[in-house]
Short mmCIF file of C-alpha atoms in Angstrom, two decimals:
data_model
loop_
_atom_site.label_atom_id
_atom_site.label_comp_id
_atom_site.label_asym_id
_atom_site.label_seq_id
_atom_site.Cartn_x
_atom_site.Cartn_y
_atom_site.Cartn_z
CA ASP A 1 -18.46 21.82 0.35
CA THR A 2 -17.04 18.51 1.54
CA ALA A 3 -15.72 16.46 -1.50
CA VAL A 4 -15.94 13.08 0.02
CA SER A 5 -18.18 12.72 3.18
CA GLN A 6 -18.78 9.75 5.42
CA THR A 7 -21.37 9.07 8.02
CA PRO A 8 -21.26 8.35 10.87
CA LYS A 9 -17.93 9.79 12.03
CA TYR A 10 -18.09 7.48 15.18
CA LEU A 11 -19.84 4.22 15.44
CA VAL A 12 -19.84 2.20 18.67
CA THR A 13 -21.71 -1.02 18.66
CA GLN A 14 -21.88 -4.68 20.22
CA MET A 15 -20.27 -7.62 18.69
CA GLY A 16 -22.70 -9.60 16.53
CA ASN A 17 -24.58 -6.55 15.28
CA ASP A 18 -25.08 -5.41 11.67
CA LYS A 19 -24.11 -1.86 10.72
CA SER A 20 -23.56 0.38 7.62
CA ILE A 21 -21.41 3.24 6.84
CA LYS A 22 -22.40 5.71 4.09
CA CYS A 23 -20.14 7.49 1.72
CA GLU A 24 -20.97 10.29 -0.75
CA GLN A 25 -18.66 12.28 -3.21
CA ASN A 26 -19.57 15.42 -5.05
CA LEU A 27 -16.60 15.39 -7.37
CA GLY A 28 -18.23 13.77 -10.23
CA HIS A 29 -15.74 10.83 -9.98
CA ASP A 30 -16.28 7.43 -11.54
CA THR A 31 -14.42 5.22 -9.09
CA MET A 32 -14.90 4.92 -5.40
CA TYR A 33 -13.06 2.80 -2.73
CA TRP A 34 -13.15 1.63 0.78
CA TYR A 35 -9.95 1.28 2.88
CA LYS A 36 -9.42 0.03 6.43
CA GLN A 37 -6.88 1.58 8.77
CA ASP A 38 -5.95 -0.65 11.72
CA SER A 39 -4.57 0.29 15.07
CA LYS A 40 -1.19 0.50 13.66
CA LYS A 41 -2.35 3.15 11.23
CA PHE A 42 -1.84 0.77 8.24
CA LEU A 43 -4.07 1.64 5.35
CA LYS A 44 -5.30 -1.31 3.29
CA ILE A 45 -7.54 -1.37 0.33
CA MET A 46 -10.84 -3.28 0.78
CA PHE A 47 -13.09 -2.74 -2.29
CA SER A 48 -13.41 -0.34 -5.22
CA TYR A 49 -16.30 0.41 -7.56
CA ASN A 50 -16.00 1.76 -11.04
CA ASN A 51 -19.22 2.84 -12.75
CA LYS A 52 -21.29 0.79 -10.26
CA GLU A 53 -19.39 -2.33 -10.86
CA LEU A 54 -17.08 -3.99 -8.43
CA ILE A 55 -13.69 -4.15 -9.91
CA ILE A 56 -11.52 -5.33 -7.13
CA ASN A 57 -12.25 -7.28 -3.96
CA GLU A 58 -9.38 -7.88 -1.60
CA THR A 59 -9.34 -10.83 0.76
CA VAL A 60 -11.88 -9.45 3.20
CA PRO A 61 -14.54 -11.53 4.91
CA ASN A 62 -17.74 -11.88 3.16
CA ARG A 63 -19.45 -10.25 6.10
CA PHE A 64 -18.37 -6.98 4.40
CA SER A 65 -20.36 -5.95 1.38
CA PRO A 66 -20.09 -2.74 -0.58
CA LYS A 67 -23.29 -1.40 -2.16
CA SER A 68 -23.49 1.50 -4.60
CA PRO A 69 -26.98 2.95 -5.42
CA ASP A 70 -25.41 5.44 -7.89
CA LYS A 71 -22.08 6.80 -9.03
CA ALA A 72 -21.85 9.22 -6.23
CA HIS A 73 -22.48 6.87 -3.35
CA LEU A 74 -20.68 3.67 -2.02
CA ASN A 75 -21.92 2.35 1.17
CA LEU A 76 -20.38 -0.39 3.34
CA HIS A 77 -22.47 -3.02 5.02
CA ILE A 78 -20.91 -5.16 7.71
CA ASN A 79 -22.67 -8.22 9.20
CA SER A 80 -22.07 -10.01 12.49
CA LEU A 81 -19.46 -7.50 13.72
CA GLU A 82 -16.39 -9.04 15.28
CA LEU A 83 -13.82 -7.34 17.75
CA GLY A 84 -11.25 -7.47 15.03
CA ASP A 85 -13.41 -5.22 12.86
CA SER A 86 -12.58 -2.28 15.19
CA ALA A 87 -10.77 0.19 12.98
CA VAL A 88 -11.08 3.45 11.08
CA TYR A 89 -12.67 2.97 7.62
CA PHE A 90 -11.99 5.51 4.85
CA CYS A 91 -13.93 6.05 1.78
CA ALA A 92 -12.13 7.66 -1.35
CA SER A 93 -12.86 8.52 -4.85
CA SER A 94 -10.97 9.17 -8.16
CA GLU A 95 -11.84 10.59 -11.49
CA SER A 96 -10.79 7.31 -13.19
CA VAL A 97 -9.20 4.08 -12.11
CA TYR A 98 -5.80 5.73 -12.69
CA GLY A 99 -6.50 9.07 -11.05
CA SER A 100 -5.48 10.37 -7.86
CA GLN A 101 -7.57 9.33 -4.92
CA HIS A 102 -9.24 11.75 -2.63
CA PHE A 103 -10.28 10.66 0.88
CA GLY A 104 -13.05 11.22 3.36
CA ASP A 105 -12.28 11.82 6.99
CA GLY A 106 -13.02 8.33 8.16
CA THR A 107 -15.46 6.40 10.30
CA ARG A 108 -14.07 5.14 13.56
CA LEU A 109 -15.79 1.82 14.34
CA SER A 110 -15.47 0.43 17.86
CA ILE A 111 -16.85 -2.99 18.81
CA LEU A 112 -17.66 -3.70 22.40
CA GLU B 1 4.67 -9.62 -3.07
CA ASP B 2 4.34 -5.78 -3.56
CA GLN B 3 5.96 -3.77 -0.78
CA VAL B 4 6.20 -0.15 0.30
CA THR B 5 8.60 0.69 3.07
CA GLN B 6 8.92 4.17 4.64
CA SER B 7 11.71 5.60 6.74
CA PRO B 8 12.18 6.87 9.32
CA GLU B 9 8.92 5.81 11.17
CA ALA B 10 9.19 9.11 13.16
CA LEU B 11 11.27 12.39 12.66
CA ARG B 12 11.46 15.34 14.83
CA LEU B 13 12.98 18.58 13.39
CA GLN B 14 13.49 22.13 14.47
CA GLU B 15 11.66 24.75 12.55
CA GLY B 16 13.60 25.68 9.44
CA GLU B 17 15.75 22.35 9.56
CA SER B 18 15.46 20.71 6.08
CA SER B 19 15.27 16.95 5.77
CA SER B 20 14.05 14.10 3.49
CA LEU B 21 11.65 11.27 3.93
CA ASN B 22 12.26 8.03 2.18
CA CYS B 23 9.79 5.56 0.44
CA SER B 24 11.34 2.36 -1.12
CA TYR B 25 9.12 0.10 -3.13
CA THR B 26 9.08 -3.27 -4.85
CA VAL B 27 6.17 -3.56 -7.25
CA SER B 28 5.82 -4.94 -10.74
CA GLY B 29 4.57 -2.56 -13.36
CA LEU B 30 4.29 0.71 -11.33
CA ARG B 31 1.44 2.91 -12.41
CA GLY B 32 2.10 5.84 -10.18
CA LEU B 33 3.73 6.65 -6.89
CA PHE B 34 1.66 8.85 -4.50
CA TRP B 35 2.44 11.13 -1.50
CA TYR B 36 -0.26 11.94 1.05
CA ARG B 37 -0.37 13.96 4.16
CA GLN B 38 -2.49 12.77 7.05
CA ASP B 39 -3.38 14.85 10.15
CA PRO B 40 -4.82 13.37 13.27
CA GLY B 41 -8.51 12.36 12.91
CA LYS B 42 -8.56 13.26 9.20
CA GLY B 43 -8.31 11.31 5.94
CA PRO B 44 -5.25 11.32 3.72
CA GLU B 45 -4.76 14.53 1.79
CA PHE B 46 -3.39 14.17 -1.67
CA LEU B 47 0.00 15.77 -2.39
CA PHE B 48 1.63 14.44 -5.43
CA THR B 49 1.78 11.73 -8.08
CA LEU B 50 4.95 10.59 -9.75
CA TYR B 51 4.92 8.30 -12.76
CA SER B 52 8.45 7.86 -14.06
CA ALA B 53 12.00 7.74 -12.71
CA GLY B 54 13.57 11.26 -12.85
CA GLU B 55 10.29 12.93 -12.40
CA GLU B 56 10.05 15.71 -9.64
CA LYS B 57 7.14 17.74 -8.33
CA GLU B 58 7.04 20.69 -5.87
CA LYS B 59 4.47 22.40 -3.79
CA GLU B 60 5.35 25.04 -1.38
CA ARG B 61 8.15 23.61 0.97
CA LEU B 62 7.65 20.03 -0.29
CA LYS B 63 9.45 18.39 -3.30
CA ALA B 64 8.92 14.80 -4.34
CA THR B 65 11.38 12.79 -6.46
CA LEU B 66 11.35 9.31 -8.00
CA THR B 67 13.90 6.67 -9.01
CA LYS B 68 13.41 3.09 -10.01
CA LYS B 69 13.39 1.82 -6.54
CA GLU B 70 12.56 4.78 -4.22
CA SER B 71 11.03 8.15 -3.81
CA PHE B 72 12.05 11.11 -1.47
CA LEU B 73 9.91 13.84 -0.07
CA HIS B 74 12.14 16.75 0.67
CA ILE B 75 11.01 19.27 3.19
CA THR B 76 12.73 22.65 2.96
CA ALA B 77 12.68 24.97 5.96
CA PRO B 78 9.66 23.33 7.46
CA LYS B 79 7.19 25.18 9.71
CA PRO B 80 5.25 23.74 12.68
CA GLU B 81 2.08 23.34 10.44
CA ASP B 82 4.07 20.83 8.27
CA SER B 83 3.72 18.45 11.21
CA ALA B 84 1.78 15.42 10.11
CA THR B 85 2.01 11.81 9.09
CA TYR B 86 3.23 11.44 5.51
CA LEU B 87 2.19 8.44 3.52
CA CYS B 88 3.61 6.94 0.50
CA ALA B 89 1.51 4.67 -1.80
CA VAL B 90 2.01 2.84 -5.14
CA ARG B 91 -0.41 1.68 -7.76
CA LYS B 92 0.76 -1.19 -9.89
CA GLY B 93 -0.17 -1.77 -13.59
CA GLY B 94 -2.56 -4.40 -14.83
CA GLY B 95 -5.84 -2.74 -14.10
CA ALA B 96 -7.93 -0.92 -11.60
CA ASP B 97 -6.14 -1.71 -8.38
CA GLY B 98 -6.42 0.31 -5.26
CA LEU B 99 -3.33 1.86 -3.69
CA THR B 100 -0.60 -0.09 -1.69
CA PHE B 101 0.39 2.12 1.24
CA GLY B 102 3.45 2.27 3.46
CA LYS B 103 3.09 2.75 7.23
CA GLY B 104 4.00 6.43 7.02
CA THR B 105 6.57 8.76 8.61
CA HIS B 106 5.30 10.68 11.52
CA LEU B 107 6.96 14.17 11.31
CA ILE B 108 7.07 16.77 14.04
CA ILE B 109 8.35 20.29 13.59
CA GLN B 110 9.27 22.02 16.69
CA PRO B 111 9.08 25.90 16.81
#
């Protein structure tokens, strides 16, 4: 069983479109995160959710919005996609805000 | 500003040739230093968490150590399957922050 799973694995779309990436964890963790890995392979935190509440929100454009229907899911919605949004997006979860984080295998987003 | 710097950026070793990867950090109120391994096309895989200076952790051929300014990941007698990018990350105190990552060390072990 995959602990943290993301769909889709690849997403190719046009500039200006709206898209969503889904994330599910079956570890029973309380906290979930979204990270962005750019072309230089640099991982940067975007959001985290603890018990369905947004607890950090780094300086990302408001075109990005996390949505958590329940503790096991944290989806990422992106409006009006731009060329600079091309990257690999990783979802992660941890038992608590101080626990070690476990990552999914990423969603590679390409904007044409 | 919190910073995590890893060196070298890339390292090529022969099978069995031991070496160390460095992670230096400047962060206020460290609440954990993490080591991850990342294979191509995969997400980071958790290896170790270190919390205080002097702490050491081992797993197979890997050993992580921590001082007040840096951490080392020692690789003893590596095998080709140890080839990967090794990422260092810190979590600072003050609340539920995400991790701040370094840029990683790309390690290649040649048979």
